[in-house]
Amino acid sequence: MARKKEKIVVNLDLPKDDNTLTRLYIILFFSIILGISSGLFWIANSGFVPTANGEPMFTNLYCGATAEDELGNPTGEYFQTNQKPTYTHNQTCAILQDEPDRITWEDEQWTMVSKRGKNFDVPGVPESATGGTAVVQPLWLNYSVVASGDYEYAVAIRSADGKVIDDDNKTANAGPQQMEIVNIPPDTRYELIFMTKQEGQLLQEVNIDMTVHYQDGVPTNMNNKSLWLGPAVDVGPVKVHPTIFLNFFGLTFFFFLYPASYYWEKVEDAKNEIEEKFPDFLRDLAEYWKGGLSMTVAVQTLATSEYGALNDEVKKMSDQLSWGVKFSDVIGQFAERVGTPLVRRAITLIAEADRAGGKISDILVTAANDSREIKFLEGERKRAIGSYIAVIWTSYFVFLGVIVVLAKVFIPAIAGSNSGGEGGGDSGGQTIGNMTIRNIDPLFFLTIFYYGVTMQALGNGSMAGLMATGRFSTGFKHSGMMIVVALLIFNLVAFSPDLIGITEVPGLNPSAGTFIPSPLSYGG
């Protein structure tokens, strides 16, 4: 019977091509694409590029290419003229449509009702502001009536001029009821009325819940300055706009600087970990040499030792030596793979000593001590510079805090104090003696503050990184982290609706008290 041949496994770990720079170039390519895209989106919405109709270039380009009416007819030409698009034109573009807000009058309860009414307002955009286009605003009134008997009663909504918009006759104790008005025009002092139709009988309890879909004529994704805000996202109790055009200013620099610098710092950290163990490897190599072992046997023996990040490199050198590669070539390839000045310097010294002959153990010890001293000095530098980096980050947080306080407290206070002042003339504002305080736009100052904080992040971060390691990649990494901090703080705190120009949603404003309507006011 023939013997089964045993397989021979050969572990041939030859040097492989280093793709570190290839990865860096790929990251740089996509980072530059994202950075340019963010920058173009920001510029197109920032207003720095003037347009004939005063609208942002982004909406003119997008809506000019995509807008169409309900019948599918293109309407993009309205965004390519020197006339500002009307409400009707905006409604034909997907990103400029006005979506309704939900306003409510909830948990209202009346007791012992014979004839009783209450005033409320219905906000909205008038037809004069929409170019004659009627904006449909539906109203839903949910109510329930409890009485001692199944009495008939009437419920009605009447306009300020006495016209009954809708009415209904119901029977008490019939459970939840609903009145729906397909469209209620915006107006003030509408009246909600409940009246019993049985003389001398009372409705013991009336529960009311009203909802109206309100539209203000401003596109949902824009503010009242026609600047892009994007859809709102609820983050706990805070509503943020992550795609607001201002964010793309910071994201432009973030994409340009941070991804590539972060990757390169990871590469440098990996090299640093190898350098940290390199003196120990040289010291052990010298000890084995002193013990009478050749360099080949010494490296192969040390391949089973623990050198952290250097383990793979020592194992690779051992495999190469086992296949007869010259020691000088092995350590030369090792120096090329690691590629740091410290390793190259020590390896060059060892290779020359090996070629010249003599007592190589002393050279190894000297190289190990030299490498250890250099790493010690680098550590001392990091510890000494660490306090300065902490100061830079602290000063940045202080600057950011001051800017946020100015944006949230100081600027709104000034804007609110002179917005309704008299004596300011056509320019608006308040007059104090011979001094006029002109009206200010909070969004303008908030924009300037955000640009300033981003520029501060670029300067502070670059300086911190250069002081720490002397590399721009470290500085850009710090700058990217500072930009992220600014984005988070401004989005969660400073970019609030009142500062970024979002129209405040009004309420139905039900009157504080009730009134007793007459049969005439009800309409019979």
Coordinates of C-alpha atoms in Angstrom, one line a residue:
M1 CA 0.0 0.0 0.0
A2 CA 1.5 3.3 -1.0
R3 CA 2.3 5.8 1.7
K4 CA 0.3 9.0 1.7
K5 CA 2.6 11.9 0.9
E6 CA 2.8 14.6 3.6
K7 CA 2.2 18.2 2.5
I8 CA 5.0 20.7 3.1
V9 CA 3.7 24.1 4.1
V10 CA 6.1 27.0 3.3
N11 CA 5.5 30.4 5.0
L12 CA 7.0 32.7 2.4
D13 CA 6.3 36.2 3.7
L14 CA 8.1 38.3 1.2
P15 CA 8.0 42.2 1.2
K16 CA 4.7 43.5 -0.3
D17 CA 4.1 46.8 -2.0
D18 CA 3.3 49.6 0.4
N19 CA -0.1 51.0 -0.4
T20 CA -0.1 53.7 2.3
L21 CA 0.2 56.6 -0.2
T22 CA -2.3 55.0 -2.5
R23 CA -4.9 55.0 0.3
L24 CA -4.0 58.6 1.1
Y25 CA -4.5 59.7 -2.5
I26 CA -7.9 57.9 -2.7
I27 CA -9.0 59.7 0.6
L28 CA -7.7 63.0 -0.8
F29 CA -9.6 62.5 -4.0
F30 CA -13.0 61.9 -2.3
S31 CA -12.3 64.6 0.3
I32 CA -11.6 67.2 -2.3
I33 CA -14.8 66.2 -4.3
L34 CA -16.9 66.5 -1.1
G35 CA -15.2 69.7 -0.1
I36 CA -15.8 71.3 -3.5
S37 CA -19.4 70.2 -3.5
S38 CA -20.0 71.7 0.0
G39 CA -18.3 74.9 -1.0
L40 CA -20.3 75.3 -4.2
F41 CA -23.6 74.6 -2.3
W42 CA -22.7 77.2 0.3
I43 CA -21.7 79.8 -2.2
A44 CA -24.9 79.2 -4.2
N45 CA -27.0 79.9 -1.1
S46 CA -24.9 82.5 0.6
G47 CA -26.0 85.5 -1.5
F48 CA -22.4 86.4 -2.4
V49 CA -23.3 85.6 -6.0
P50 CA -25.9 88.3 -7.1
T51 CA -28.8 87.2 -9.2
A52 CA -31.2 89.1 -11.4
N53 CA -34.3 88.2 -9.3
G54 CA -32.7 88.4 -5.9
E55 CA -33.2 84.7 -5.2
P56 CA -30.3 82.4 -4.2
M57 CA -28.5 81.0 -7.2
F58 CA -29.1 77.4 -6.0
T59 CA -32.9 77.7 -6.1
N60 CA -32.8 79.5 -9.5
L61 CA -30.7 76.7 -11.0
Y62 CA -32.6 73.8 -9.4
C63 CA -36.1 75.2 -9.9
G64 CA -35.3 76.6 -13.3
A65 CA -34.6 73.0 -14.4
T66 CA -37.2 71.0 -12.5
A67 CA -40.3 73.2 -11.8
E68 CA -43.6 72.2 -13.4
D69 CA -47.2 72.7 -12.6
E70 CA -49.9 70.2 -11.8
L71 CA -50.4 69.3 -15.4
G72 CA -46.7 68.7 -16.0
N73 CA -46.0 71.9 -17.9
P74 CA -42.5 73.3 -17.2
T75 CA -42.5 76.6 -15.2
G76 CA -38.8 77.0 -14.8
E77 CA -38.7 80.1 -16.9
Y78 CA -40.1 82.1 -13.9
F79 CA -36.9 81.5 -12.0
Q80 CA -34.7 82.7 -14.9
T81 CA -36.0 86.3 -15.2
N82 CA -35.4 89.5 -13.2
Q83 CA -38.8 89.2 -11.5
K84 CA -39.0 87.6 -8.1
P85 CA -41.0 84.3 -8.3
T86 CA -44.5 84.5 -6.8
Y87 CA -46.1 82.1 -4.3
T88 CA -47.7 80.3 -7.2
H89 CA -44.4 79.8 -9.0
N90 CA -42.7 78.6 -5.7
Q91 CA -45.4 76.0 -5.4
T92 CA -44.4 74.4 -8.7
C93 CA -40.8 73.7 -7.4
A94 CA -40.3 70.8 -5.0
I95 CA -37.9 72.5 -2.7
L96 CA -39.9 75.8 -2.5
Q97 CA -43.3 74.4 -1.6
D98 CA -45.0 75.8 1.5
E99 CA -46.1 72.9 3.8
P100 CA -48.7 73.7 6.5
D101 CA -48.0 73.9 10.2
R102 CA -50.4 72.5 12.7
I103 CA -51.8 74.9 15.2
T104 CA -54.2 73.8 17.9
W105 CA -56.6 75.0 20.6
E106 CA -56.7 72.1 23.0
D107 CA -58.3 71.0 26.2
E108 CA -60.9 73.7 26.4
Q109 CA -63.8 72.9 28.7
W110 CA -67.0 74.9 29.3
T111 CA -69.5 74.0 32.0
M112 CA -73.3 74.8 32.4
V113 CA -73.7 76.2 29.0
S114 CA -76.9 77.7 27.7
K115 CA -75.6 80.1 25.1
R116 CA -71.9 80.7 25.1
G117 CA -69.2 81.6 22.6
K118 CA -65.5 82.4 22.4
N119 CA -63.4 84.4 19.9
F120 CA -60.3 82.9 18.1
D121 CA -58.0 84.0 15.2
V122 CA -57.0 82.0 12.1
P123 CA -53.6 83.2 10.8
G124 CA -52.5 82.6 7.2
V125 CA -51.2 84.1 4.1
P126 CA -53.7 86.5 2.4
E127 CA -54.5 86.2 -1.3
S128 CA -52.9 89.6 -1.9
A129 CA -49.5 88.1 -0.9
T130 CA -49.9 85.0 -3.1
G131 CA -50.8 86.7 -6.4
G132 CA -54.5 85.9 -6.1
T133 CA -53.9 82.2 -5.4
A134 CA -56.2 80.9 -2.6
V135 CA -54.3 78.9 0.0
V136 CA -56.5 76.1 1.4
Q137 CA -56.4 75.9 5.2
P138 CA -58.6 73.1 6.6
L139 CA -60.1 73.3 10.2
W140 CA -61.1 70.4 12.4
L141 CA -63.2 70.9 15.5
N142 CA -63.4 67.9 17.8
Y143 CA -65.9 68.2 20.6
S144 CA -68.1 66.3 23.0
V145 CA -71.2 67.5 25.0
V146 CA -72.5 66.0 28.2
A147 CA -75.9 66.9 29.6
S148 CA -78.5 65.6 32.1
G149 CA -80.7 64.5 29.2
D150 CA -80.4 64.0 25.4
Y151 CA -80.9 67.6 24.7
E152 CA -80.5 69.1 21.2
Y153 CA -77.9 71.8 20.8
A154 CA -76.2 73.8 18.0
V155 CA -72.5 74.4 17.3
A156 CA -71.4 77.0 14.9
I157 CA -68.3 78.9 13.7
R158 CA -69.1 82.5 12.6
S159 CA -66.8 85.0 11.0
A160 CA -66.2 88.6 12.2
D161 CA -68.8 90.0 9.8
G162 CA -71.5 87.8 11.1
K163 CA -71.5 85.1 8.4
V164 CA -71.9 81.6 9.7
I165 CA -69.0 79.5 8.2
D166 CA -70.4 76.2 9.3
D167 CA -73.0 75.0 11.8
D168 CA -74.4 71.7 13.0
N169 CA -77.2 70.4 15.1
K170 CA -76.4 67.6 17.5
T171 CA -77.7 65.7 20.5
A172 CA -75.9 65.7 23.9
N173 CA -74.4 62.5 25.3
A174 CA -73.7 61.2 21.8
G175 CA -69.9 60.9 22.3
P176 CA -67.1 62.5 20.4
Q177 CA -68.2 64.7 17.4
Q178 CA -66.3 66.5 14.6
M179 CA -66.9 69.5 12.4
E180 CA -64.6 69.9 9.4
I181 CA -64.2 73.0 7.4
V182 CA -62.4 72.4 4.1
N183 CA -61.0 75.9 4.0
I184 CA -61.2 78.7 6.5
P185 CA -59.8 82.0 5.3
P186 CA -57.2 83.8 7.5
D187 CA -59.0 86.4 9.6
T188 CA -59.3 87.6 13.2
R189 CA -62.2 87.3 15.7
Y190 CA -63.9 84.2 14.4
E191 CA -66.5 83.0 17.0
L192 CA -67.1 79.4 18.2
I193 CA -70.6 79.1 19.6
F194 CA -72.5 76.4 21.5
M195 CA -76.2 76.9 22.2
T196 CA -78.8 74.6 23.7
K197 CA -82.0 74.4 21.7
Q198 CA -84.2 73.4 24.7
E199 CA -85.3 76.3 26.7
G200 CA -84.3 76.2 30.4
Q201 CA -81.9 73.2 29.9
L202 CA -78.1 73.4 30.2
L203 CA -75.2 71.6 28.6
Q204 CA -73.4 70.5 31.7
E205 CA -70.0 70.0 30.1
V206 CA -68.5 71.0 26.6
N207 CA -65.0 69.7 25.7
I208 CA -63.3 71.4 22.7
D209 CA -60.2 70.5 20.6
M210 CA -59.6 72.5 17.5
T211 CA -56.8 72.1 14.8
V212 CA -56.0 74.3 11.8
H213 CA -53.4 73.8 9.1
Y214 CA -51.6 77.2 8.9
Q215 CA -49.5 78.3 5.9
D216 CA -47.4 81.5 6.0
G217 CA -46.4 81.7 2.3
V218 CA -42.7 81.0 3.1
P219 CA -41.3 77.8 1.6
T220 CA -40.8 75.2 4.3
N221 CA -37.1 74.6 3.4
M222 CA -36.3 78.4 3.3
N223 CA -36.5 81.2 5.8
N224 CA -38.0 84.7 5.3
K225 CA -34.8 85.9 3.7
S226 CA -35.1 83.2 0.9
L227 CA -32.0 81.4 2.3
W228 CA -31.8 77.6 2.4
L229 CA -32.4 76.0 5.8
G230 CA -33.5 72.5 4.7
P231 CA -35.9 70.2 6.6
A232 CA -36.1 70.4 10.4
V233 CA -35.1 67.4 12.5
D234 CA -36.1 66.9 16.1
V235 CA -33.2 66.2 18.4
G236 CA -34.8 65.7 21.8
P237 CA -36.4 69.0 22.8
V238 CA -34.3 70.9 20.1
K239 CA -35.3 71.2 16.5
V240 CA -32.2 71.5 14.2
H241 CA -31.7 72.1 10.5
P242 CA -28.6 69.9 9.7
T243 CA -28.6 71.0 6.0
I244 CA -28.7 74.7 6.6
F245 CA -26.5 76.4 4.1
L246 CA -24.2 77.8 6.8
N247 CA -23.2 74.3 7.8
F248 CA -21.6 73.7 4.4
F249 CA -19.1 76.6 5.0
G250 CA -17.6 74.6 7.9
L251 CA -18.0 71.3 6.1
T252 CA -16.0 72.6 3.2
F253 CA -12.9 73.1 5.3
F254 CA -13.7 69.9 7.3
F255 CA -13.7 67.7 4.2
F256 CA -10.6 69.4 2.8
L257 CA -8.5 69.0 6.0
Y258 CA -9.7 66.3 8.3
P259 CA -10.1 62.9 6.5
A260 CA -6.6 62.9 5.0
S261 CA -5.0 64.3 8.1
Y262 CA -6.8 61.8 10.3
Y263 CA -5.6 58.9 8.1
W264 CA -2.0 60.2 8.0
E265 CA -1.9 60.7 11.7
K266 CA -3.0 57.0 12.1
V267 CA -0.1 56.1 9.9
E268 CA 2.3 58.2 11.9
D269 CA 0.9 56.7 15.2
A270 CA 1.6 53.2 13.9
K271 CA 5.2 54.2 13.0
N272 CA 5.6 55.8 16.4
E273 CA 4.5 52.5 18.1
I274 CA 7.1 50.7 16.1
E275 CA 9.8 53.2 17.1
E276 CA 8.8 52.9 20.8
K277 CA 9.8 49.2 20.7
F278 CA 12.7 49.5 18.3
P279 CA 15.3 50.3 21.1
D280 CA 14.3 47.2 23.0
F281 CA 14.7 45.1 19.9
L282 CA 18.2 46.5 19.3
R283 CA 19.2 45.9 22.9
D284 CA 18.1 42.3 22.8
L285 CA 19.8 41.8 19.5
A286 CA 23.0 43.0 21.1
E287 CA 22.6 40.7 24.0
Y288 CA 22.2 37.6 21.7
W289 CA 25.2 38.7 19.7
K290 CA 27.3 38.9 22.9
G291 CA 26.1 35.4 23.7
G292 CA 27.7 34.1 20.5
L293 CA 24.7 33.8 18.2
S294 CA 24.9 35.0 14.6
M295 CA 22.6 37.9 13.5
T296 CA 20.5 35.4 11.5
V297 CA 19.9 33.1 14.5
A298 CA 19.4 36.1 16.9
V299 CA 16.7 37.6 14.7
Q300 CA 15.0 34.2 14.3
T301 CA 15.0 33.7 18.0
L302 CA 13.7 37.2 18.8
A303 CA 10.8 36.5 16.4
T304 CA 9.1 34.7 19.2
S305 CA 9.5 37.6 21.7
E306 CA 6.9 40.3 22.4
Y307 CA 7.6 43.7 20.8
G308 CA 4.0 45.0 20.4
A309 CA 3.6 46.8 17.1
L310 CA 7.1 45.6 16.0
N311 CA 6.2 41.9 16.1
D312 CA 5.1 41.6 12.5
E313 CA 8.2 43.3 11.3
V314 CA 10.5 41.0 13.3
K315 CA 8.6 38.0 12.1
K316 CA 9.0 39.2 8.5
M317 CA 12.7 39.6 9.0
S318 CA 13.0 36.2 10.4
D319 CA 11.2 34.6 7.5
Q320 CA 13.4 36.4 5.0
L321 CA 16.6 35.3 6.8
S322 CA 15.3 31.7 6.8
W323 CA 15.2 31.8 3.0
G324 CA 18.7 32.9 2.7
V325 CA 18.3 36.7 2.2
K326 CA 21.4 38.5 3.3
F327 CA 21.1 40.2 6.7
S328 CA 22.1 43.6 5.3
D329 CA 19.3 43.3 2.7
V330 CA 16.8 42.3 5.4
I331 CA 17.4 45.2 7.7
G332 CA 17.5 47.6 4.7
Q333 CA 14.1 46.5 3.6
F334 CA 12.9 46.8 7.2
A335 CA 14.1 50.4 7.3
E336 CA 12.3 51.1 4.0
R337 CA 9.0 49.6 5.2
V338 CA 9.0 51.6 8.5
G339 CA 10.4 54.7 6.7
T340 CA 11.1 56.9 9.8
P341 CA 14.3 58.9 10.1
L342 CA 15.0 57.3 13.5
V343 CA 14.9 53.7 12.2
R344 CA 16.8 54.5 9.0
R345 CA 19.5 56.2 11.0
A346 CA 20.0 53.2 13.3
I347 CA 19.7 50.6 10.5
T348 CA 22.3 52.5 8.4
L349 CA 24.7 52.4 11.3
I350 CA 24.2 48.7 11.9
A351 CA 24.5 47.8 8.2
E352 CA 27.8 49.7 7.9
A353 CA 29.1 48.0 11.1
D354 CA 28.0 44.6 9.8
R355 CA 29.8 45.2 6.4
A356 CA 33.0 46.5 8.1
G357 CA 33.1 43.7 10.7
G358 CA 34.3 44.2 14.3
K359 CA 32.4 44.3 17.5
I360 CA 28.9 44.9 16.3
S361 CA 27.3 44.5 19.7
D362 CA 28.7 47.9 20.8
I363 CA 27.2 49.4 17.7
L364 CA 23.8 47.8 18.5
V365 CA 23.9 49.1 22.1
T366 CA 24.9 52.6 20.9
A367 CA 22.1 52.6 18.3
A368 CA 19.6 51.4 20.9
N369 CA 20.6 54.1 23.4
D370 CA 20.5 56.7 20.7
S371 CA 17.0 55.7 19.6
R372 CA 15.8 55.5 23.2
E373 CA 17.1 59.0 23.9
I374 CA 15.4 60.4 20.8
K375 CA 12.1 58.9 21.8
F376 CA 12.5 60.3 25.4
L377 CA 13.1 63.8 24.0
E378 CA 10.0 63.5 21.8
G379 CA 8.0 62.4 24.9
E380 CA 9.4 65.4 26.8
R381 CA 8.4 67.7 24.0
K382 CA 4.8 66.3 24.0
R383 CA 4.5 66.7 27.7
A384 CA 5.9 70.3 27.6
I385 CA 3.7 71.3 24.7
G386 CA 0.6 69.6 26.1
S387 CA -0.2 72.5 28.4
Y388 CA 0.0 75.0 25.5
I389 CA -2.3 72.9 23.5
A390 CA -4.8 72.8 26.4
V391 CA -4.6 76.6 26.5
I392 CA -5.3 76.8 22.8
W393 CA -8.4 74.6 23.1
T394 CA -9.5 76.4 26.2
S395 CA -9.2 79.8 24.5
Y396 CA -11.2 78.4 21.5
F397 CA -14.0 77.3 23.8
V398 CA -14.0 80.7 25.6
F399 CA -14.2 82.4 22.2
L400 CA -17.0 80.1 21.1
G401 CA -18.9 80.7 24.3
V402 CA -18.6 84.4 24.0
I403 CA -19.8 84.3 20.4
V404 CA -22.8 82.1 21.3
V405 CA -23.8 84.5 24.2
L406 CA -23.6 87.5 21.8
A407 CA -25.7 85.7 19.3
K408 CA -28.3 84.4 21.8
V409 CA -28.5 87.4 24.2
F410 CA -26.9 90.6 23.0
I411 CA -27.9 90.7 19.3
P412 CA -31.6 89.7 19.9
A413 CA -31.8 92.2 22.7
I414 CA -30.7 95.0 20.4
A415 CA -32.9 93.8 17.5
G416 CA -35.9 93.6 19.8
S417 CA -35.3 97.0 21.5
N418 CA -35.3 99.0 18.3
S419 CA -37.6 97.0 16.0
G420 CA -40.7 98.9 17.1
G421 CA -39.0 102.2 17.8
E422 CA -40.2 105.6 16.6
G423 CA -38.2 108.4 15.2
G424 CA -35.9 106.2 13.2
G425 CA -37.1 107.6 9.9
D426 CA -37.0 105.4 6.8
S427 CA -34.0 103.5 8.0
G428 CA -35.8 102.2 11.1
G429 CA -34.4 102.1 14.6
Q430 CA -34.5 104.1 17.8
T431 CA -33.4 107.7 18.3
I432 CA -31.7 108.6 21.6
G433 CA -30.9 112.3 21.6
N434 CA -28.8 113.0 18.5
M435 CA -27.9 109.3 18.1
T436 CA -29.9 106.8 16.0
I437 CA -29.6 103.1 16.7
R438 CA -30.5 101.4 13.4
N439 CA -32.4 98.2 13.1
I440 CA -30.1 95.2 12.8
D441 CA -30.6 91.7 11.2
P442 CA -29.7 89.0 13.7
L443 CA -29.1 86.5 10.9
F444 CA -26.4 88.7 9.4
F445 CA -24.5 88.9 12.7
L446 CA -25.0 85.2 13.4
T447 CA -23.5 84.5 10.0
I448 CA -20.5 86.7 10.6
F449 CA -20.0 85.0 14.0
Y450 CA -20.1 81.5 12.5
Y451 CA -17.6 82.4 9.8
G452 CA -15.3 83.9 12.5
V453 CA -15.5 80.8 14.7
T454 CA -14.7 78.6 11.7
M455 CA -11.6 80.7 10.8
Q456 CA -10.6 80.7 14.5
A457 CA -10.8 76.8 14.4
L458 CA -8.5 76.7 11.3
G459 CA -5.9 79.0 12.9
N460 CA -5.9 77.6 16.4
G461 CA -6.0 74.0 15.3
S462 CA -3.1 74.4 12.9
M463 CA -1.0 76.1 15.5
A464 CA -1.8 73.4 18.1
G465 CA -0.7 70.6 15.8
L466 CA 2.5 72.3 14.6
M467 CA 3.5 72.9 18.2
A468 CA 2.8 69.3 19.2
T469 CA 4.5 67.4 16.4
G470 CA 5.7 69.8 13.8
R471 CA 3.4 68.3 11.2
F472 CA 0.6 70.1 9.3
S473 CA -1.4 66.9 9.4
T474 CA -1.7 67.1 13.2
G475 CA -2.7 70.7 12.9
F476 CA -5.4 70.0 10.4
K477 CA -6.7 67.2 12.6
H478 CA -7.1 69.6 15.4
S479 CA -8.8 72.1 13.1
G480 CA -11.3 69.5 11.9
M481 CA -12.2 68.6 15.5
M482 CA -12.7 72.3 16.3
I483 CA -14.9 72.8 13.2
V484 CA -17.1 69.8 14.4
V485 CA -17.4 71.4 17.8
A486 CA -18.5 74.7 16.3
L487 CA -21.0 72.9 14.1
L488 CA -22.6 71.1 17.0
I489 CA -22.7 74.2 19.3
F490 CA -24.2 76.5 16.6
N491 CA -26.7 73.9 15.4
L492 CA -27.9 73.0 18.9
V493 CA -27.8 76.5 20.5
A494 CA -27.3 79.4 18.1
F495 CA -29.2 78.4 15.0
S496 CA -32.5 78.8 16.7
P497 CA -35.7 79.8 14.7
D498 CA -35.7 83.4 15.9
L499 CA -32.1 83.9 14.8
I500 CA -32.1 82.1 11.4
G501 CA -35.2 83.9 10.2
I502 CA -37.9 81.3 10.6
T503 CA -41.3 82.8 10.8
E504 CA -42.8 82.1 14.2
V505 CA -45.9 80.0 14.1
P506 CA -48.8 82.0 15.6
G507 CA -51.6 80.4 17.6
L508 CA -55.3 80.5 17.3
N509 CA -55.3 82.9 20.3
P510 CA -58.6 82.0 21.9
S511 CA -60.0 84.9 23.9
A512 CA -59.5 84.8 27.7
G513 CA -63.2 85.1 28.4
T514 CA -66.5 83.9 26.9
F515 CA -69.5 85.8 25.6
I516 CA -73.2 85.1 25.3
P517 CA -74.3 85.1 21.7
S518 CA -77.7 86.2 20.6
P519 CA -79.8 84.1 18.3
L520 CA -79.3 86.9 15.7
S521 CA -75.5 86.5 16.0
Y522 CA -75.8 82.8 15.4
G523 CA -77.9 83.3 12.3
G524 CA -81.2 81.8 13.4

